[in-house]
Each structure stands twice: as structure tokens, then as C-alpha cells.
XYZ file of C-alpha atoms in Angstrom:
183
model
C -7.406 -9.441 -22.550
C -3.784 -8.402 -22.168
C -4.673 -4.711 -22.573
C -7.376 -5.046 -19.868
C -4.773 -6.475 -17.480
C -2.416 -3.647 -18.334
C -5.137 -1.064 -17.647
C -5.997 -2.737 -14.328
C -2.306 -2.812 -13.378
C -1.891 0.858 -14.215
C -5.006 1.722 -12.205
C -3.699 -0.276 -9.240
C -0.324 1.517 -9.409
C -1.990 4.943 -9.599
C -4.292 4.135 -6.689
C -1.433 2.851 -4.556
C 0.533 5.990 -5.363
C -2.441 8.186 -4.410
C -2.970 6.313 -1.133
C 0.705 6.644 -0.209
C 0.712 10.340 -1.194
C -2.440 11.029 0.856
C -0.972 9.138 3.821
C 2.277 11.118 3.760
C 0.370 14.373 3.322
C -1.770 13.476 6.352
C 1.336 12.626 8.411
C 2.916 15.929 7.350
C -0.239 17.878 8.257
C -0.521 16.007 11.569
C 3.112 16.817 12.363
C 2.822 20.489 11.456
C -0.494 20.786 13.310
C 0.982 19.246 16.443
C 4.181 21.259 16.380
C 2.392 24.564 15.833
C -0.307 23.912 18.450
C 1.804 24.073 21.612
C -1.201 24.179 23.967
C -2.013 20.577 23.117
C 0.002 18.250 25.317
C -0.999 14.903 23.799
C -3.173 13.498 21.073
C -5.485 10.537 21.127
C -4.632 9.233 17.648
C -1.213 9.238 15.980
C -0.323 7.246 12.859
C 2.502 4.740 13.091
C 4.680 3.915 10.097
C 4.378 0.260 9.126
C 4.932 -2.099 6.237
C 1.496 -2.627 4.681
C 1.293 -5.818 2.700
C -2.489 -5.524 2.438
C -2.980 -8.614 4.592
C -5.264 -6.990 7.192
C -7.636 -5.350 4.682
C -7.637 -8.427 2.453
C -8.575 -10.621 5.403
C -11.407 -8.252 6.415
C -12.888 -8.541 2.923
C -12.400 -12.319 2.962
C -14.217 -12.716 6.318
C -16.991 -10.300 5.272
C -17.516 -12.310 2.071
C -17.679 -15.554 4.045
C -20.528 -14.059 6.073
C -22.244 -12.915 2.871
C -21.798 -16.360 1.304
C -23.533 -17.965 4.332
C -26.582 -15.856 3.472
C -26.447 -16.655 -0.253
C -25.178 -13.191 -1.220
C -22.639 -12.337 -3.892
C -19.171 -11.415 -2.602
C -18.214 -7.764 -2.402
C -15.617 -6.637 -4.924
C -12.877 -4.180 -3.984
C -13.428 -0.798 -5.598
C -10.520 1.622 -5.964
C -12.697 4.752 -5.549
C -14.241 3.438 -2.329
C -10.738 2.539 -1.127
C -9.595 6.066 -1.954
C -12.592 7.463 -0.033
C -11.779 5.242 2.958
C -8.191 6.499 2.859
C -9.392 10.094 2.850
C -11.672 9.342 5.823
C -8.783 7.689 7.682
C -6.536 10.673 7.036
C -9.261 13.015 8.292
C -9.693 11.057 11.537
C -5.945 11.138 12.177
C -5.585 14.814 11.220
C -8.478 15.967 13.391
C -7.904 13.409 16.169
C -11.305 11.677 16.287
C -12.883 8.273 15.874
C -16.466 8.721 14.667
C -18.680 8.627 11.608
C -18.770 12.447 11.620
C -15.857 14.858 12.129
C -16.726 16.709 15.373
C -14.755 19.809 14.359
C -16.195 20.567 10.916
C -19.213 18.183 10.944
C -18.027 16.468 7.748
C -19.997 13.254 7.351
C -18.480 9.975 6.163
C -20.600 10.035 3.019
C -18.862 13.208 1.841
C -15.580 11.327 1.433
C -17.309 8.883 -0.918
C -18.856 11.707 -2.960
C -15.462 13.440 -3.189
C -13.828 10.250 -4.493
C -16.147 10.228 -7.504
C -17.783 6.880 -6.651
C -21.285 6.752 -8.193
C -23.814 4.987 -5.994
C -27.420 4.303 -5.121
C -26.659 3.163 -1.564
C -23.569 3.451 0.652
C -22.573 2.355 4.148
C -19.701 2.663 6.607
C -18.294 0.397 9.290
C -15.529 1.615 11.590
C -13.442 -0.370 14.059
C -10.662 0.377 16.509
C -8.759 -1.802 18.929
C -8.861 -5.054 16.979
C -5.495 -6.382 15.926
C -7.025 -9.550 14.421
C -9.197 -9.087 11.291
C -11.396 -12.071 12.185
C -12.273 -10.468 15.543
C -13.346 -7.272 13.771
C -15.839 -9.069 11.545
C -17.106 -11.191 14.462
C -17.777 -7.996 16.464
C -19.490 -6.352 13.496
C -21.764 -9.377 13.045
C -22.940 -8.934 16.657
C -23.891 -5.294 16.002
C -27.203 -4.850 14.126
C -26.107 -1.799 12.107
C -22.705 -3.206 11.163
C -24.276 -6.580 10.338
C -26.829 -4.838 8.124
C -24.029 -3.257 6.064
C -22.216 -6.572 5.715
C -25.316 -8.495 4.662
C -27.042 -5.904 2.471
C -27.869 -7.282 -0.957
C -27.738 -3.708 -2.272
C -23.971 -3.507 -1.775
C -21.632 -4.854 -4.439
C -18.413 -2.910 -3.771
C -16.056 -2.490 -0.861
C -13.269 -0.090 0.073
C -11.169 -0.923 3.118
C -8.277 0.966 4.707
C -6.537 0.199 7.959
C -3.862 2.113 9.842
C -1.712 1.217 12.793
C -1.980 4.000 15.333
C -1.139 4.998 18.838
C -4.537 5.442 20.463
C -4.181 6.981 23.914
C -0.579 5.669 23.873
C -1.589 2.087 23.017
C -0.634 0.586 19.644
C -3.672 -0.700 17.785
C -5.414 -0.640 14.414
C -8.141 1.672 13.075
C -10.254 0.383 10.210
C -12.540 2.187 7.760
C -14.782 0.000 5.590
C -16.998 1.657 2.996
C -19.741 -0.234 1.167
C -21.367 0.799 -2.102
C -23.861 -0.264 -4.673
């Protein structure tokens, strides 16, 4: 039991290190891209440094699981590979300055980030959100959207990977959220 906890702790430390490393790499690439591309006067999305205590992502998962519980479904469990994939997707959106399920520059689909993370699945899904500073409002909005609701309430999903990032979006501070589902 103690060795399992130790392994889980080590995995959590490694994942947190990877997420931080990917974030700083993305910020570096964003900075070098913006300083070398002088024809571009402003960008739509720019990451903002912030203290991440995990509260926002934890609350998203909590509210999603409340909705699942109302329907008699098992709660989603956080998965470190899906979280890594969500982080890679977030970094890609910031680097290439887009908010969409597919990168408009290289046509990379959201599912490719999950494959690259090594997550093995039978079914996957993605919910995105922008402009919601309150996690509860995000889940409420998703529940009003048929496709987002379908992801939240699918009995084929058992895992979750959630990443959020404070950004300047057209010069307004807000939050972008990537939520991957897997099973």
C-alpha cells in the first residue's frame, strides 16, 4: 500500500514537472514567434503567468461528476495522460493563436494530442471553453449544449484530463479550458 502511494506520488511529480516544462516551452516559443514575426501587430491569445493551485480544474471535474451522478453514472477519474494531452492541446492553441477543435494552420485535430500522449482508448471526446472565469458557469453552459452534454454524460467515458490557462484574449483577461474525456 505504501509503495503504491509512493509510485502515485512520483507519477504526480513527474506529470507536474512535464506540464510546467511544456508550459514554459510554449511561452518561450510564443515569445520567439512573436518577436521574430514583426508583421503581426497583435495576437488574439497570450498566456498570462499565474499561480495554479488546481482549484479551477478540480472544480470543473467536481461539477461534471455531479451532473454524471444525477444520471446514475460513475464519476470520471483524472488521468495523467489525458491531462498531458490537454496541456499539449492548450500549448498548441496558444502557440498558433487559435481557439478551435482543429488547428487552422496545420489541421492537427484534437484527437492527435491524445494519441501522442500514449493514452489507450476506445472512445474519446473534447470540450473547450473560453470566457468563463467561474468553473460552475462552464459546466452549466456545457450542459445546455447537446454535444458538450453528450461528452459529460457518456457512460463510455471513465477518465478525464483537464487543463486551464489564464490568457489575454483580444486584450481581455479570461480563462481557456481544455477537457478531454476517455474510455
